[in-house]
Amino acid sequence: GATLDRNGLRPARYFQLNDGTAVVSSEAGILESGLFPAENFKSKGRLGPGKMVAIDLHTGELIENDVIKQKMAAKKPYASWNKVFREDMEHVPFLAADHNVAIAKGIEDNLMSLQFDLGYTIEDVEMVIEAMAQTAKEPTFCMGNDKPLAVLSERAHVLYDYFTQRFAQVTNPAIDPYREALVMSVEVYLGRQGNLMAEAPTYFQNKANSRLLKLDSPFIHESQLYKIKYSGLLTVQLNCRYDYNKGPGALEKALSDLCYEASNAIRNGAELIILSDAPRDAGFGDADGINLNEAEALCLEKEKIAIPPLLAVGAVHHYLIKQGLRTQASLIVSTGQCWSTHHFACLIGYGASAVCPYLALAHIRKWHSTDKGAAKSDGQTVEQVQENYKKSINAGLKKIMSKMGISVLESYRGAQIFQCIGLDKKVIDVAFTGTPSAAEALTFKDIANETMMFHRRAFPELDEGPVAEKLEFAGWYKYLKSKGEFHLNNPDMSRALHKAVRNNEPMAYEEYRRQIMDGRPVTALRDLLDFSSDRQPVPLSEVEDALSICGRFVTGGMSLGALSREAHEIIALGMNRVGGMSNSGEGGEDPLRFKRIEDVDKDGNSASFPHLNGLKNGDLASSATKQIASGRFGVTASYLRSAKQLEIKIAQGAKPGEGGQLPGPKVDDYIASLRNSVPGVELISPPPHHDIYSIEDLAQLIYDLHQVSPEAKVSVKLVASAGIGTIAAGVTKANADVIQISGHDGGTGASPLSSIMHAGGPWEQGLSEVQKVLEENGLRDRVTIRVDGGMKTGWDIVVAAMMGGEEYGFGSIAMIAEGCIMARVCHMNRCPVGVATQREDLRKKFPGTPEHVANFMVFVAEEVRTIIAALGYRSLDEVIGRRDLLRPRADSSVRTNVPQPAVASQTKASEKAKRLAKTDFVNLSAFYASEPVDEELRKSWVGTARNSTAHSNGPVLDDDLLADVDVAQLIETNSGAIKKDMDITNLDRSVGGRIAGAIAAKHGDHGFNGEIRLNFKGSAGQSFGVFNAQGMHLRVSGECNDYVGKSMNGGTITCVPDEASSFEPQANVIAGNTCLYGATGGEIFLNGRVGERFGVRNAGCHAVIEGSGDHIGEYMTNGVIVALGDIGRNVAAGMSGGLIYIYDPQDRGLQVNVDNERNVFRVTSAAGQDQLQGLVKKHFEHTGSKLASEILEDWSSAVGRFWQVAPASMQQSDLVAVPEAVSDSVVQSAVAVAASGNRDTGSNKGRWGTSSPSMSGNK
């Protein structure tokens, strides 16, 4: 048998033959048509999400999903067991403003001292806790993370900051937590758990015959904690504080004692263990024996310091596993040191079943009681703002789980989906066993020292310091000079760079370089390294020239939309001048930019680009690299053929595992036109899972791109994290030409704050691992390695080169070069210098010219030349891969960008790492080589892939067609018509893509006037009709696989069953998953059912199908889809434009996503009925569909059985008639939903019923 994942991302097709043969496979067409003719097939089906199929070998029967599950469900009384042995926790309200819980009152009265003690800062409470309480959403921020890693910081950090979230890239799919939340759950169960595999109620039972207690969320508040303690489950609370006076060495012993106490409690029958750092081991509730008038006694004890809760839960969790006791009890953490989504994720990921953030909740209540808090709460009660906080935490947990493709919290608990940067091996072994770790450093004593730094803020007399009147500004998120954490991107640096590039002053660049290099705090792992060489310097005149080095430079994928038109075009112009490559980002690009500018006057102005200054005739504003991301905005054959390189964005440094995000105010008319979307509506791209979730699907997309543009190299963008080496090996084998490794510190126009701060790893880690794995597996010569993330100087470039990088990316610094002042308001659409805004008044203030960007790149290249000359080398190729030229920085040394001869010639006599204030050392052994590298091996791969042409798809069907004299002449002359008939098999992939590319290269997307009709017979391979262009008409008699019509822009695609088939087309599958992904035009007619996610991000195509799986019309922004048969769940999730018509003859209603639950109507407008009838007629004309014929014959009745899904943006169109009963309140609500993206939930709200939609569904 076979079963499919709950999200339906992987394909599975099955076939029954008339002779009883049954076949299950990942795609159609595996049976040779000569041996198995069409008339032999009885049916063709597919597995849907969570569905299964089996073959009974005794009876020879093919058993389908419902029959299997009914049979299994009837074997045992599972429902009764659930009812008897599982209890849902009753609703318990949050504490009110006038509550009388003594301990909670005491915590509120001693709030600030506790916040000092547990590491809170003013930014944490204002930008995180209060923001979530106010809006019920995670805060959004921008511009990346440019502060020091926690292990390198001179400031104390909470332990969570040493962990970064891991994420899915290529090897498994991320999940969409916004639009596909129906497959996700954060429910948890507390209590002793038995054998999950036993067909008996032992999983639920424990020694006391109690029940498992079900919670709706791992987030619990004080009243819930009290209820849980007295729920009937045997509960033991353990104190997580120890004696401050015993010094930092006492932490390890305290942790060991805690583990022993937990195991002893479980052996004595405990079913719940509460790990609490509340002062004086207090619990919550009147039964704790503390009266209200004794609240003062709850003040923090000077001599008691908290074990970091993450350390406590991790150590107890792993100790219980080793003792064989882990399933005997659940762990609950009651802590003051937990306030962000990342904190919750860490605690749960290392074993906690539930978390009570008592101090964060106390702060919210106290904040709400102030005038400021009351005003920001906008009339919400204190209970409501606490509920908001819980909602935002739950949504954030779903987002974090979804990045790794985990659907349910029970699977995330204890899964340790993190990597660690900066903790000692012994700490990892005790508390975080198995967690990948880089740059080992902090011991238990170091961790204790950081905790004691917090404690001394609460008791300044311990350090003879002044009493603080408010929480400190730590500068975690924002930069203030001489206050808080250092940030690399700061106003002084920006001013120095602006002076250098605007005046083209080398000495001003030297001042900029000095600020970056000399005397500033360490921020990245590479800052702990320095150069060493056994050669004498060579004359600078003998070194590779600057423009040759500039040819290795690229800029990051910053979309037009995130950036203003001016900023986006200036970067492209500047990079093209120096021979580098800019990157379009995922927002599409104006075709006007694909041709050189030839109308520039003597003042540097152009009528074609009147908004730009400093132009020259011959300038090119086209981005050399065009990005293909999950949003698929504007991805057409013409867009792709305009590029030198095509980048597949699997992940981005600021938010790996998530899709892009463009706030609604930045979607003006121009941006909307390029993205085929609706002005003013926020655009959230899907996570990277629709056609790049596995190595096979990524290989197919690479194949698609090599097909449409054979000369362009294909790059794949990954983000550094543990395990990236294995992923890179797979990507290399999938025929990528370039792999880009991005660091965690990449910038972004808008992203959840926790993603910016806590996901991904340093590029030094990723690059070192990828280089090692590819070399060891003999793959290094097949791919070029590119690296980016926080690069700002030639010193960074040379370090990256020595670690194996061959090309180098600049992101935020390129924006600064053209005028950005790091105001960090990109996500608010109010950039004061017009770089990251669409507001015309602000864009007029944009100061940049192409020369500014070009000057910066040349300055960096000249710095590179200086460094390699001082090291005794003459080109970058000579130092690429030379990890033996790196060494740890000496404790007292300063980084040198120009080594002196004495330094350059020294040997590695001393490799003692630089000592940091809070650690004894940082282990850097993974980032340099202490022995000479294998020079013969190094030379075998340096430059090999970079100087080669793009990988080839080999002989393909399209080449045969393009070699046909008649086809070639038709494309060349742009006139005439031709028709070809031929067979096709599933080995013929991406058919039509190369022809579309040839047409687009010659005539653009809309300039082809010829007509090419290609009729195929058989089973088409993946991506049939990919990038289909105007004038191309493709027809298959047989069947298709996944991705039919991917990014098609024109023409028609038709698929019908073989004429010899005996089955009913509308009841059988004709095509696979994710058809029409990112389409921008054309028409498609499929005479049968299709798989999941039909029409994702459809932005202009008109399509007719006869049934589909789940998620039809997801993220749709334009175009029309008509479904003449049954469809699955989650209709129109994230759909903001276009129309969907769904035939529902049995009046069963639709399972519409909450985004559009109020936007479903009957088709009553004359224009809408005409459009629908016209498309059904076309479908009949193209396919001869029996179902379409029956509908047309009874049109007057049939039209009343169609539903029309019309997002708010379409409801003023004459195609839509909104019933008066819903036209006011419902449309207003729908507009609000569309504008907000409604990220609070992506769930279904049941089915629309048979009456007025406004009265249906689960309200």
Coordinates of N, CA, C and O in Angstrom, one line a residue, residues 464-509:
E464 N 28.6 46.9 43.6 CA 28.8 48.3 44.0 C 28.5 49.3 42.9 O 29.2 50.2 42.7
G465 N 27.4 48.9 42.2 CA 26.9 49.8 41.1 C 25.7 50.6 41.5 O 25.1 50.4 42.6
P466 N 25.4 51.6 40.7 CA 24.2 52.5 41.0 C 22.9 51.7 40.8 O 22.8 50.8 40.0
V467 N 21.9 52.2 41.4 CA 20.6 51.6 41.3 C 19.9 52.1 40.0 O 19.9 53.3 39.8
A468 N 19.5 51.2 39.2 CA 18.9 51.6 37.9 C 17.4 51.9 38.1 O 16.7 51.2 38.9
E469 N 16.9 52.9 37.5 CA 15.5 53.4 37.6 C 14.6 52.8 36.5 O 13.4 52.8 36.6
K470 N 15.2 52.2 35.5 CA 14.4 51.6 34.4 C 15.3 50.5 33.7 O 16.5 50.5 33.9
L471 N 14.6 49.7 33.0 CA 15.4 48.7 32.2 C 16.3 49.3 31.2 O 16.1 50.4 30.7
E472 N 17.4 48.6 31.0 CA 18.4 49.2 30.1 C 18.1 49.1 28.7 O 17.3 48.2 28.3
F473 N 18.6 50.0 27.9 CA 18.5 49.8 26.4 C 19.7 49.0 26.0 O 20.8 49.5 26.0
A474 N 19.4 47.8 25.5 CA 20.6 46.9 25.1 C 21.0 47.0 23.7 O 22.1 46.6 23.3
G475 N 20.1 47.6 22.9 CA 20.5 47.8 21.5 C 20.4 46.5 20.7 O 21.1 46.4 19.7
W476 N 19.5 45.6 21.1 CA 19.5 44.3 20.3 C 18.9 44.5 18.9 O 19.3 43.9 18.0
Y477 N 18.0 45.5 18.8 CA 17.3 45.7 17.5 C 17.6 47.0 16.9 O 17.7 47.1 15.6
K478 N 17.8 48.0 17.7 CA 18.1 49.4 17.1 C 19.5 49.9 17.6 O 19.9 49.5 18.7
Y479 N 20.1 50.7 16.9 CA 21.4 51.3 17.2 C 21.3 52.7 17.8 O 20.6 53.5 17.2
L480 N 21.9 52.9 18.9 CA 22.1 54.2 19.5 C 23.6 54.4 19.8 O 24.1 53.5 20.5
K481 N 24.2 55.4 19.3 CA 25.6 55.6 19.5 C 25.9 55.7 21.0 O 25.2 56.4 21.7
S482 N 27.0 55.0 21.4 CA 27.5 55.0 22.8 C 26.5 54.5 23.8 O 26.5 54.8 24.9
K483 N 25.5 53.7 23.3 CA 24.5 53.2 24.2 C 24.0 51.9 23.6 O 23.5 51.8 22.5
G484 N 24.2 50.8 24.3 CA 23.7 49.5 23.8 C 24.7 48.8 22.9 O 25.8 49.2 22.8
E485 N 24.2 47.7 22.3 CA 25.0 46.9 21.5 C 25.5 47.6 20.3 O 24.8 48.4 19.7
F486 N 26.7 47.2 19.8 CA 27.3 47.7 18.6 C 26.6 47.1 17.4 O 26.2 46.0 17.4
H487 N 26.4 48.0 16.4 CA 25.8 47.5 15.1 C 26.8 47.9 14.0 O 27.2 49.1 13.9
L488 N 27.1 47.0 13.1 CA 28.0 47.3 12.0 C 27.4 48.4 11.1 O 28.1 49.2 10.6
N489 N 26.1 48.3 10.8 CA 25.5 49.3 10.0 C 25.0 50.5 10.9 O 24.0 50.4 11.5
N490 N 25.8 51.5 10.9 CA 25.5 52.6 11.8 C 25.7 53.9 11.1 O 26.4 54.0 10.0
P491 N 25.2 55.0 11.6 CA 25.3 56.3 10.9 C 26.7 56.8 10.6 O 27.0 57.3 9.5
D492 N 27.6 56.6 11.5 CA 29.0 57.0 11.2 C 29.6 56.3 10.0 O 30.2 56.9 9.1
M493 N 29.3 55.0 10.0 CA 29.8 54.2 8.8 C 29.1 54.6 7.5 O 29.8 54.8 6.5
S494 N 27.8 54.9 7.6 CA 27.1 55.3 6.4 C 27.6 56.6 5.9 O 27.8 56.8 4.7
R495 N 27.9 57.6 6.8 CA 28.4 58.9 6.4 C 29.8 58.8 5.7 O 30.0 59.4 4.7
A496 N 30.6 57.9 6.3 CA 31.9 57.8 5.7 C 31.9 57.1 4.3 O 32.6 57.6 3.4
L497 N 31.0 56.2 4.2 CA 30.9 55.5 2.9 C 30.2 56.5 1.8 O 30.7 56.5 0.7
H498 N 29.2 57.2 2.3 CA 28.6 58.2 1.3 C 29.7 59.2 0.8 O 29.7 59.5 -0.4
K499 N 30.5 59.7 1.7 CA 31.5 60.6 1.3 C 32.5 60.0 0.3 O 32.9 60.6 -0.7
A500 N 32.8 58.7 0.5 CA 33.8 58.1 -0.4 C 33.2 57.9 -1.7 O 33.8 58.2 -2.8
V501 N 32.0 57.3 -1.8 CA 31.4 57.0 -3.1 C 30.9 58.2 -3.9 O 31.0 58.2 -5.1
R502 N 30.5 59.2 -3.2 CA 29.9 60.4 -3.9 C 31.0 61.2 -4.5 O 30.9 61.9 -5.5
N503 N 32.2 61.3 -3.8 CA 33.3 62.1 -4.2 C 34.4 61.3 -4.9 O 35.4 61.8 -5.3
N504 N 34.2 59.9 -4.9 CA 35.2 59.0 -5.5 C 36.5 59.3 -4.8 O 37.6 59.4 -5.5
E505 N 36.6 59.3 -3.5 CA 37.8 59.7 -2.7 C 38.3 58.4 -2.1 O 37.8 57.9 -1.1
P506 N 39.5 57.9 -2.5 CA 40.1 56.7 -1.9 C 40.4 56.9 -0.4 O 40.2 56.0 0.4
M507 N 40.8 58.1 0.0 CA 41.1 58.4 1.4 C 39.8 58.3 2.2 O 39.9 57.9 3.4
A508 N 38.7 58.8 1.7 CA 37.4 58.7 2.4 C 37.0 57.2 2.5 O 36.5 56.8 3.6
Y509 N 37.3 56.4 1.5 CA 37.0 55.0 1.6 C 37.9 54.4 2.7 O 37.5 53.5 3.5

